[in-house]
PDB file of C-alpha atoms in Angstrom:
ATOM      1  CA  MET F  69       0.209  -0.159  -0.147  1.00 77.00           C
ATOM      2  CA  ILE F  70       2.691   2.419   1.043  1.00 81.00           C
ATOM      3  CA  SER F  71       4.521   1.689  -2.315  1.00 84.00           C
ATOM      4  CA  ALA F  72       1.160   2.219  -4.155  1.00 81.00           C
ATOM      5  CA  ILE F  73       0.368   5.627  -2.808  1.00 85.00           C
ATOM      6  CA  SER F  74       4.498   6.502  -2.992  1.00 84.00           C
ATOM      7  CA  LEU F  75       3.732   5.089  -6.703  1.00 80.00           C
ATOM      8  CA  LEU F  76       1.439   7.384  -7.240  1.00 81.00           C
ATOM      9  CA  LEU F  77       2.918  10.511  -5.414  1.00 81.00           C
ATOM     10  CA  GLY F  78       6.170  10.061  -7.591  1.00 81.00           C
ATOM     11  CA  ILE F  79       3.885  10.081 -10.472  1.00 85.00           C
ATOM     12  CA  ALA F  80       1.988  13.228  -9.400  1.00 81.00           C
ATOM     13  CA  LEU F  81       5.340  15.275  -9.039  1.00 78.00           C
ATOM     14  CA  ILE F  82       6.794  14.082 -12.464  1.00 84.00           C
ATOM     15  CA  TYR F  83       3.993  15.278 -13.607  1.00 81.00           C
ATOM     16  CA  SER F  84       3.434  19.160 -11.831  1.00 81.00           C
ATOM     17  CA  ILE F  85       6.980  19.788 -11.969  1.00 80.00           C
ATOM     18  CA  PRO F  86       7.843  19.697 -14.943  1.00 82.00           C
ATOM     19  CA  LYS F  87       4.273  21.411 -16.034  1.00 82.00           C
ATOM     20  CA  SER F  88       5.393  24.310 -13.252  1.00 79.00           C
ATOM     21  CA  ILE F  89       8.179  24.715 -14.710  1.00 80.00           C
ATOM     22  CA  SER F  90       7.730  24.208 -18.493  1.00 83.00           C
ATOM     23  CA  GLN F  91       4.479  27.348 -17.439  1.00 82.00           C
ATOM     24  CA  SER F  92       7.236  30.083 -15.531  1.00 78.00           C
ATOM     25  CA  ILE F  93       9.857  29.211 -18.965  1.00 83.00           C
ATOM     26  CA  ALA F  94       6.178  30.359 -21.152  1.00 86.00           C
ATOM     27  CA  ARG F  95       5.340  33.310 -19.325  1.00 80.00           C
ATOM     28  CA  VAL F  96       8.844  34.639 -19.195  1.00 80.00           C
ATOM     29  CA  ARG F  97       9.335  33.899 -23.213  1.00 85.00           C
ATOM     30  CA  HIS F  98       5.604  35.292 -24.073  1.00 84.00           C
ATOM     31  CA  GLN F  99       7.563  38.694 -22.129  1.00 77.00           C
ATOM     32  CA  ILE F 100      10.065  38.857 -24.206  1.00 80.00           C
ATOM     33  CA  ASP F 101       8.522  37.929 -27.528  1.00 81.00           C
ATOM     34  CA  ASP F 102       6.183  40.260 -26.728  1.00 77.00           C
ATOM     35  CA  ILE F 103       9.033  43.165 -26.151  1.00 73.00           C
ATOM     36  CA  SER F 104      11.149  41.328 -29.236  1.00 75.00           C
ATOM     37  CA  LYS F 105       7.840  41.991 -31.677  1.00 77.00           C
ATOM     38  CA  GLY F 106       7.659  45.397 -31.134  1.00 67.00           C
ATOM     39  CA  GLY F 107       4.553  45.591 -29.267  1.00 63.00           C
ATOM     40  CA  GLY F 108       5.848  44.945 -25.666  1.00 61.00           C
ATOM     41  CA  ASP F 109       5.070  47.328 -22.704  1.00 67.00           C
ATOM     42  CA  LEU F 110       8.222  47.893 -20.877  1.00 75.00           C
ATOM     43  CA  VAL F 111       6.067  49.226 -17.904  1.00 77.00           C
ATOM     44  CA  SER F 112       4.881  45.332 -17.455  1.00 75.00           C
ATOM     45  CA  ARG F 113       7.376  43.259 -15.804  1.00 80.00           C
ATOM     46  CA  ILE F 114       7.703  39.746 -15.257  1.00 78.00           C
ATOM     47  CA  PRO F 115       5.611  37.973 -11.792  1.00 79.00           C
ATOM     48  CA  VAL F 116       8.404  36.838  -9.340  1.00 82.00           C
ATOM     49  CA  ILE F 117       6.571  34.067  -8.260  1.00 79.00           C
ATOM     50  CA  SER F 118       9.006  31.272  -7.229  1.00 79.00           C
ATOM     51  CA  ASN F 119      12.959  31.922  -5.572  1.00 85.00           C
ATOM     52  CA  ASP F 120      14.401  29.448  -7.476  1.00 83.00           C
ATOM     53  CA  GLU F 121      16.658  30.241 -10.963  1.00 83.00           C
ATOM     54  CA  LEU F 122      13.010  30.689 -12.797  1.00 80.00           C
ATOM     55  CA  GLY F 123      12.031  33.451 -10.065  1.00 84.00           C
ATOM     56  CA  ALA F 124      16.211  34.781 -10.687  1.00 89.00           C
ATOM     57  CA  LEU F 125      15.567  35.323 -14.422  1.00 85.00           C
ATOM     58  CA  SER F 126      12.713  37.056 -13.896  1.00 83.00           C
ATOM     59  CA  ILE F 127      13.534  39.741 -10.988  1.00 90.00           C
ATOM     60  CA  SER F 128      17.352  39.717 -14.120  1.00 91.00           C
ATOM     61  CA  PHE F 129      15.030  40.395 -16.712  1.00 85.00           C
ATOM     62  CA  ASN F 130      12.297  42.499 -14.738  1.00 88.00           C
ATOM     63  CA  ALA F 131      16.248  44.670 -13.960  1.00 92.00           C
ATOM     64  CA  LEU F 132      16.933  44.782 -17.661  1.00 87.00           C
ATOM     65  CA  LEU F 133      13.750  45.888 -18.836  1.00 85.00           C
ATOM     66  CA  ASP F 134      14.689  48.357 -15.951  1.00 91.00           C
ATOM     67  CA  GLN F 135      17.396  50.071 -18.252  1.00 92.00           C
ATOM     68  CA  LEU F 136      16.389  50.241 -21.619  1.00 87.00           C
ATOM     69  CA  GLN F 137      13.095  52.155 -19.639  1.00 88.00           C
ATOM     70  CA  GLN F 138      15.874  54.271 -18.640  1.00 92.00           C
ATOM     71  CA  LEU F 139      17.687  53.900 -21.538  1.00 92.00           C
ATOM     72  CA  ILE F 140      14.678  54.916 -24.384  1.00 87.00           C
ATOM     73  CA  LYS F 141      13.531  57.756 -21.624  1.00 89.00           C
ATOM     74  CA  GLN F 142      17.196  59.090 -21.999  1.00 94.00           C
ATOM     75  CA  VAL F 143      17.536  58.443 -26.105  1.00 94.00           C
ATOM     76  CA  SER F 144      13.864  60.486 -25.912  1.00 90.00           C
ATOM     77  CA  ARG F 145      15.212  63.608 -23.726  1.00 93.00           C
ATOM     78  CA  ASP F 146      18.028  63.247 -26.214  1.00 94.00           C
ATOM     79  CA  VAL F 147      16.810  63.597 -29.092  1.00 94.00           C
ATOM     80  CA  GLY F 148      14.170  66.490 -28.095  1.00 92.00           C
ATOM     81  CA  SER F 149      17.910  68.352 -26.850  1.00 93.00           C
ATOM     82  CA  LEU F 150      18.572  67.526 -30.478  1.00 94.00           C
ATOM     83  CA  GLU F 151      15.771  68.839 -32.243  1.00 94.00           C
ATOM     84  CA  GLN F 152      16.056  72.212 -30.377  1.00 93.00           C
ATOM     85  CA  SER F 153      19.880  72.035 -31.888  1.00 94.00           C
ATOM     86  CA  THR F 154      19.205  71.499 -35.114  1.00 95.00           C
ATOM     87  CA  ASP F 155      16.285  74.444 -35.243  1.00 93.00           C
ATOM     88  CA  HIS F 156      18.937  77.002 -33.328  1.00 93.00           C
ATOM     89  CA  LEU F 157      21.777  75.645 -36.358  1.00 94.00           C
ATOM     90  CA  LYS F 158      18.708  76.588 -38.924  1.00 95.00           C
ATOM     91  CA  GLU F 159      18.193  80.184 -37.820  1.00 94.00           C
ATOM     92  CA  ILE F 160      22.317  80.748 -37.942  1.00 95.00           C
ATOM     93  CA  ALA F 161      22.240  79.667 -41.538  1.00 95.00           C
ATOM     94  CA  ILE F 162      19.682  81.697 -42.637  1.00 95.00           C
ATOM     95  CA  ASN F 163      21.080  84.546 -40.427  1.00 95.00           C
ATOM     96  CA  VAL F 164      24.162  83.189 -41.801  1.00 94.00           C
ATOM     97  CA  GLU F 165      22.753  82.941 -45.851  1.00 94.00           C
ATOM     98  CA  SER F 166      20.697  86.751 -45.162  1.00 94.00           C
ATOM     99  CA  THR F 167      24.140  88.286 -44.038  1.00 95.00           C
ATOM    100  CA  SER F 168      25.990  87.334 -47.048  1.00 94.00           C
ATOM    101  CA  ALA F 169      23.899  87.835 -49.511  1.00 93.00           C
ATOM    102  CA  LYS F 170      23.980  91.689 -48.364  1.00 94.00           C
ATOM    103  CA  GLN F 171      27.180  91.459 -48.236  1.00 94.00           C
ATOM    104  CA  THR F 172      27.772  90.326 -51.878  1.00 93.00           C
ATOM    105  CA  THR F 173      24.958  92.953 -52.627  1.00 94.00           C
ATOM    106  CA  GLN F 174      28.039  95.758 -50.917  1.00 94.00           C
ATOM    107  CA  LEU F 175      30.521  94.491 -52.525  1.00 93.00           C
ATOM    108  CA  SER F 176      28.609  94.762 -56.116  1.00 92.00           C
ATOM    109  CA  THR F 177      27.957  98.173 -55.942  1.00 93.00           C
ATOM    110  CA  LEU F 178      31.624  98.896 -54.394  1.00 92.00           C
ATOM    111  CA  SER F 179      32.998  97.540 -57.477  1.00 92.00           C
ATOM    112  CA  VAL F 180      31.186  99.674 -59.741  1.00 92.00           C
ATOM    113  CA  ALA F 181      32.191 102.605 -57.557  1.00 91.00           C
ATOM    114  CA  PHE F 182      35.599 101.766 -57.429  1.00 92.00           C
ATOM    115  CA  ALA F 183      35.711 101.122 -62.270  1.00 92.00           C
ATOM    116  CA  GLU F 184      33.306 104.431 -61.399  1.00 93.00           C
ATOM    117  CA  ILE F 185      36.360 106.040 -59.925  1.00 93.00           C
ATOM    118  CA  GLY F 186      38.758 104.101 -61.965  1.00 91.00           C
ATOM    119  CA  HIS F 187      37.455 105.709 -64.948  1.00 93.00           C
ATOM    120  CA  ALA F 188      37.011 109.281 -63.462  1.00 91.00           C
ATOM    121  CA  VAL F 189      40.915 109.295 -62.593  1.00 91.00           C
ATOM    122  CA  ASN F 190      41.818 107.817 -66.212  1.00 91.00           C
ATOM    123  CA  ASP F 191      39.729 110.524 -67.780  1.00 89.00           C
ATOM    124  CA  ILE F 192      41.602 113.345 -65.434  1.00 91.00           C
ATOM    125  CA  THR F 193      44.861 112.172 -66.804  1.00 91.00           C
ATOM    126  CA  ASP F 194      43.413 112.197 -69.768  1.00 88.00           C
ATOM    127  CA  ASN F 195      42.278 116.153 -69.302  1.00 88.00           C
ATOM    128  CA  ALA F 196      45.914 116.710 -67.287  1.00 85.00           C
ATOM    129  CA  VAL F 197      48.040 115.080 -70.292  1.00 85.00           C
ATOM    130  CA  ASN F 198      45.690 117.226 -72.910  1.00 87.00           C
ATOM    131  CA  ALA F 199      46.602 120.019 -70.651  1.00 82.00           C
ATOM    132  CA  ALA F 200      50.177 119.842 -70.385  1.00 78.00           C
ATOM    133  CA  SER F 201      50.685 119.707 -74.042  1.00 82.00           C
ATOM    134  CA  LYS F 202      47.815 122.518 -74.918  1.00 80.00           C
ATOM    135  CA  SER F 203      50.026 124.599 -72.439  1.00 78.00           C
ATOM    136  CA  LYS F 204      53.357 123.429 -74.090  1.00 75.00           C
ATOM    137  CA  GLU F 205      52.130 124.802 -77.300  1.00 65.00           C
TER     138      GLU F 205
END
């Protein structure tokens, strides 16, 4: 009779222990699959039900999720800061372009003025030469 009870208890343990382990592994795998497919929720955590290796795995996985969540928050903040910097650089580029266009216009005006001054100097030189030759005559 004791051997029959031991046999039944052994069969029950042989069935229940692997089933319990399989269910725990399936929960962890399901959570990992959700995250890896992009539809996962980084806020949800795997419940730690036992103090065995699967419980330790759940704790480690939850810690990994915590780190990923913090990393994603930091990346989001950095992206926002980068967008602000990009907008500021765009404004600077627009100002530089405007200033450059103004300077180009001003240089063009100066170039025309110097050309006119050069013609005027040539005219004065020609007139001076003519006046000198007429005064010699």
